[in-house]
Coordinates of C-alpha atoms in Angstrom, one line a residue:
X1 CA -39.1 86.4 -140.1
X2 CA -37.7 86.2 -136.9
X3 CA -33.8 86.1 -136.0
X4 CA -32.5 85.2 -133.1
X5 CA -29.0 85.9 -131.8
X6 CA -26.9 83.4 -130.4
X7 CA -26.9 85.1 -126.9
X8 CA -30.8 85.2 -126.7
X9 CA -30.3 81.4 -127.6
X10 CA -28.1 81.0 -125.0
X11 CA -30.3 82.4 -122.5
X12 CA -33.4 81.1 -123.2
X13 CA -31.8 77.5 -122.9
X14 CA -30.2 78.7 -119.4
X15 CA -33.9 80.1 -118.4
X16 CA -35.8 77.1 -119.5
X17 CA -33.3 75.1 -117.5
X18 CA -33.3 76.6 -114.3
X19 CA -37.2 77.2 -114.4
X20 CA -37.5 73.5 -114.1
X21 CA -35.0 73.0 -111.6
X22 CA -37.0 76.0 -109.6
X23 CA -40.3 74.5 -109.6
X24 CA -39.1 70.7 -108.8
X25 CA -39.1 72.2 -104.6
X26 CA -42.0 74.2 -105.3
X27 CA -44.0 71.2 -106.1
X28 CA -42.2 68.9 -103.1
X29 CA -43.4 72.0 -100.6
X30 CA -47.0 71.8 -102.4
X31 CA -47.2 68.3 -101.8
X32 CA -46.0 69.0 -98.2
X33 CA -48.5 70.9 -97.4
X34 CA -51.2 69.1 -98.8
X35 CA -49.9 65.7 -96.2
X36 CA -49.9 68.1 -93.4
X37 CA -53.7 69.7 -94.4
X38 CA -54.8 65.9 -95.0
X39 CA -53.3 65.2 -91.0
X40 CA -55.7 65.3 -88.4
X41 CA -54.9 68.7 -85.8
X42 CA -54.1 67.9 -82.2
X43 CA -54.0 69.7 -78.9
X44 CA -52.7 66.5 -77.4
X45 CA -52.9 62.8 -77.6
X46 CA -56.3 62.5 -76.4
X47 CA -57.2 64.2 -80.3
X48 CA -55.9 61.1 -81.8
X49 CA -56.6 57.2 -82.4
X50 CA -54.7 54.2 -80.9
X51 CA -51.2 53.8 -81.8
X52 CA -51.1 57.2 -82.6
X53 CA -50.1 60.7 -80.9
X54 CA -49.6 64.5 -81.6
X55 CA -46.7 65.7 -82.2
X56 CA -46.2 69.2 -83.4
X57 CA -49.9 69.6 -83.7
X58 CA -50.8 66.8 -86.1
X59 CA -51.7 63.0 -85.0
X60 CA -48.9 60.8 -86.3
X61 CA -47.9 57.2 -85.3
X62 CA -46.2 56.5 -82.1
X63 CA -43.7 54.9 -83.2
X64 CA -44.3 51.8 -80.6
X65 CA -45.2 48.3 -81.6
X66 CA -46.3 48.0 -85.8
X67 CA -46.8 51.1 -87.3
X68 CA -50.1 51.6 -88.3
X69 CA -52.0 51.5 -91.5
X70 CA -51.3 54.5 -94.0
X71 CA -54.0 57.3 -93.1
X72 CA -55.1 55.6 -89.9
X73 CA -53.8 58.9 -87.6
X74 CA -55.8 61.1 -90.0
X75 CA -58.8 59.9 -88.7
X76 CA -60.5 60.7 -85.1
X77 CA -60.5 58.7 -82.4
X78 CA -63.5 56.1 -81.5
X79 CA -64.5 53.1 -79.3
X80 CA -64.0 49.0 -80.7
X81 CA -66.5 47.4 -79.5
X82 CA -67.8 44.0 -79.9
X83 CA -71.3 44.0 -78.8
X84 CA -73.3 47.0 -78.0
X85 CA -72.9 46.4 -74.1
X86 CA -69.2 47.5 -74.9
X87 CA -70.6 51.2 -75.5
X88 CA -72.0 53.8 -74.0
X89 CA -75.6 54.3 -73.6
X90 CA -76.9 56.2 -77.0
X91 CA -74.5 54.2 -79.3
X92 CA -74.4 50.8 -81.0
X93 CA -72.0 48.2 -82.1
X94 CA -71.4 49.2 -85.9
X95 CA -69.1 47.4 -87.8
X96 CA -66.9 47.0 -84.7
X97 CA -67.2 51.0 -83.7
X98 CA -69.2 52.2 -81.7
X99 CA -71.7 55.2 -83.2
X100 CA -74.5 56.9 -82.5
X101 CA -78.3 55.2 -82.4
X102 CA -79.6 58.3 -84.1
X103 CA -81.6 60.0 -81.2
X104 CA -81.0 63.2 -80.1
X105 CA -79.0 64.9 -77.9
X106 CA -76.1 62.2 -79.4
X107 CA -73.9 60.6 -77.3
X108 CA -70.2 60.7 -76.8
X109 CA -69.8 57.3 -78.0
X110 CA -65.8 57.7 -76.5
X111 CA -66.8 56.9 -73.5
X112 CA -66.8 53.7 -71.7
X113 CA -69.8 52.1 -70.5
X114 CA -70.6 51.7 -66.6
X115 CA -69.3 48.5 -65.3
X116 CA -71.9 45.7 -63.4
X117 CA -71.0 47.1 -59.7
X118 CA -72.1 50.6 -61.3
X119 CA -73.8 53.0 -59.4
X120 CA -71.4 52.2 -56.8
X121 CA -70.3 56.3 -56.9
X122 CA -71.4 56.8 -52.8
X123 CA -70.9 54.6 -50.1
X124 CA -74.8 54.6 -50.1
X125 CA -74.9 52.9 -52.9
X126 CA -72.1 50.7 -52.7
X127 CA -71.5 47.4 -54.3
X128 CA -71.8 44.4 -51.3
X129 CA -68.7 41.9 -50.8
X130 CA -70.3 38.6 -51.0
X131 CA -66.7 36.5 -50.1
X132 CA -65.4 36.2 -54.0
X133 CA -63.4 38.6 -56.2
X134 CA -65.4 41.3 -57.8
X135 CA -63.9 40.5 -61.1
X136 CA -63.9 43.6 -63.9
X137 CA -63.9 46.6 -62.1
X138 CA -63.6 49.9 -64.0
X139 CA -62.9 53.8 -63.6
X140 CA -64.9 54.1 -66.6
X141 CA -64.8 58.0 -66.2
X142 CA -62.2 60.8 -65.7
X143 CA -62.2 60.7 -61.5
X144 CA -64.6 57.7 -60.7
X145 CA -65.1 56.0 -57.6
X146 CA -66.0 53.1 -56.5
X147 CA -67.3 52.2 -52.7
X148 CA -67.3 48.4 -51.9
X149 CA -69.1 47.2 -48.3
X150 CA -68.1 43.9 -46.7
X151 CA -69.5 42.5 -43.1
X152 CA -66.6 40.7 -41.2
X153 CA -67.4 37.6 -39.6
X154 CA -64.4 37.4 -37.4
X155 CA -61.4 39.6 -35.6
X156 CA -59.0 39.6 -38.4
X157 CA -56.6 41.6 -40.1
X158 CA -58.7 42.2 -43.0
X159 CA -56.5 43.1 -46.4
X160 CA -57.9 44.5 -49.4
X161 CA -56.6 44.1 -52.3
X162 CA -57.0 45.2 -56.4
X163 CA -54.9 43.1 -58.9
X164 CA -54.9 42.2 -62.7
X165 CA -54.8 46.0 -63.3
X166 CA -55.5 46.6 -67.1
X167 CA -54.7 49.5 -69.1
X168 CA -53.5 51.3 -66.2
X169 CA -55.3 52.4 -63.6
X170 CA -53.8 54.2 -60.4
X171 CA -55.5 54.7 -57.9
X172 CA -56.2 55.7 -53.6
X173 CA -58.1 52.4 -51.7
X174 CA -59.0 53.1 -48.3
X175 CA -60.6 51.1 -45.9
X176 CA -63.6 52.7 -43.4
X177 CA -65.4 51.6 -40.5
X178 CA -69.1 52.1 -41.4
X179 CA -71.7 52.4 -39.1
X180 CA -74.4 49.9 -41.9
X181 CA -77.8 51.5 -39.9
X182 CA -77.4 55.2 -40.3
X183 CA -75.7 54.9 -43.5
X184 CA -72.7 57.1 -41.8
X185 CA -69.1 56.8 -42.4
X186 CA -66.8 56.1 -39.7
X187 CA -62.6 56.0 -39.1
X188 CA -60.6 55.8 -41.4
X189 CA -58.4 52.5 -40.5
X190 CA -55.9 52.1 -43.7
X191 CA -54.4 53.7 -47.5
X192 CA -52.6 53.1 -50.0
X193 CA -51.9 54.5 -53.4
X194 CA -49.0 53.2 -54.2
X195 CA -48.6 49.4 -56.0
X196 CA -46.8 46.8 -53.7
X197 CA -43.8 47.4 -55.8
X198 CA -42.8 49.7 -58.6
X199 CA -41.1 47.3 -61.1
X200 CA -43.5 46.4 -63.9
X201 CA -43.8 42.6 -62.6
X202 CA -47.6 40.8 -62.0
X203 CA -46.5 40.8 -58.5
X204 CA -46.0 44.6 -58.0
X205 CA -48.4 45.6 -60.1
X206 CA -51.3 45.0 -57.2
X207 CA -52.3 47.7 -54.8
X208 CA -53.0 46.0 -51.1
X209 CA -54.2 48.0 -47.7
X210 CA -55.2 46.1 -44.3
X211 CA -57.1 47.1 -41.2
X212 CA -57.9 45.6 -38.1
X213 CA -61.5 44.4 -38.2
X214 CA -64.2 42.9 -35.8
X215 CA -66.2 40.1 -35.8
X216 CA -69.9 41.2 -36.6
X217 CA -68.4 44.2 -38.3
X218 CA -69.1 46.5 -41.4
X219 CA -66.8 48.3 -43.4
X220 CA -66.3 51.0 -46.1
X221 CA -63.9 50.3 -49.0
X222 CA -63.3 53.2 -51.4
X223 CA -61.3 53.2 -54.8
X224 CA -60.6 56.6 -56.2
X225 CA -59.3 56.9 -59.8
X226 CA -56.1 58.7 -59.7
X227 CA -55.1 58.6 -63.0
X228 CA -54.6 62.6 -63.0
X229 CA -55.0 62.1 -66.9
X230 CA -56.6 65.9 -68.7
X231 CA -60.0 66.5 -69.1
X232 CA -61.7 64.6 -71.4
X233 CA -59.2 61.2 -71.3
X234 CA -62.6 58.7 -70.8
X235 CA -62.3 56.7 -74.1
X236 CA -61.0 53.6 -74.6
X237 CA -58.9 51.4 -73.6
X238 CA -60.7 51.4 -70.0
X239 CA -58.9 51.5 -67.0
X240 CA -59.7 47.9 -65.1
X241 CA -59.0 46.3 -61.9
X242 CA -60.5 43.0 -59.8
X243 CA -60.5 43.3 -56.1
X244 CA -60.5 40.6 -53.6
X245 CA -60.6 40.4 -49.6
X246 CA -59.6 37.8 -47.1

């Protein structure tokens, strides 16, 4: 039969005791470390979705606007889309995301798709100015540009000018004369990369260059993305712009 003294009583009420007080933090660190194996790994903010951004190496919410749902920073990054002109070519519109179609090599289906002026990358391929806004201009990748020609009818001072800027683009527009028969590219007349004014109004936030221009005329426009964003920083939402001339 076994006897037990009242000090071994004692002590095995005091052990039991603080055992369960012990293990209470071991099981809060467990559960720790389990959130932060469940969080998605960052280098920077480009690793993470919308409304999200890495802090200490793990995507967490931003803490602007309504945070987001439970788990939605655990997840990678992709495209909304509505229809599948909204993605890159290689990927479809699935279930409002844009995926792969499946063939190989896949896609990056981060990136944004070319806009309607695209391939306006050269001045020899350039985009013509046909006397309306060229509505829905994008840099649609990491250091795009665009090159816009335009014939001037009259001696003017001729402005250029980019407006309703979306999701912020920054950007260099110059103005060239252009020598249309050989293709060649000729003085530069005007620049600008800086908006009209820096407060965060619809009337500053416009970028606007002039030149003086002759009648019977051709000339260059070039928009350079200046965004200066890391490698990699294509995906959505896509820098936009409209441009107009007069």
């Amino acid at each position: 039969m076994l006897r037990w003294s009242a000090a071994a009583l004692a002590l095995f009420v005091v052990g039991c005791g603080s055992v369960e007080e012990q293990q209470a933090p071991e099981a809060e660190a467990l559960v720790s470390q389990g959130s932060a194996l469940a969080a998605r790994a960052c280098v920077n903010s480009l690793g993470c979705r919308q409304a999200c951004a890495c802090e200490g190496g793990y995507c967490v919410p931003d803490g602007f606007g309504p945070p987001p749902p439970e788990g939605h920073c655990d997840l990678p990054p992709e495209r909304a889309c509505s229809t599948g002109s909204d993605c890159a070519s290689g990927c479809n519109c699935v279930g409002n995301v844009c995926v792969n179609d499946g063939f190989s090599p896949p896609a990056n289906c981060l990136l944004a798709p070319p806009d309607a002026y695209e391939s306006d990358n050269t001045h020899t391929s350039a985009s013509s100015y046909l006397g309306t806004p060229q509505l829905n201009h994008s840099f649609h990748r990491q250091n795009d540009v665009d090159w816009v020609l335009v014939a001037t009818p009259v001696n003017q001072v001729m402005t250029v000018e980019t407006y309703n800027l979306r999701n912020g683009p920054t950007m260099r527009v110059e103005i060239y004369a252009y020598n249309y028969g050989t293709r060649t590219l000729g003085a530069l007349l005007g620049s600008t990369q800086s908006t009209v004014c820096s407060q965060f109004l619809p009337s500053c936030q416009l970028y606007r260059v002039t030149a003086n221009v002759v009648a019977g005329g051709v000339y260059a426009v070039k928009l350079t993305d200046k965004r200066n964003r890391p490698s990699g920083d294509d995906y959505t939402p896509t820098a936009k712009y409209d441009l107009k001339m007069y």
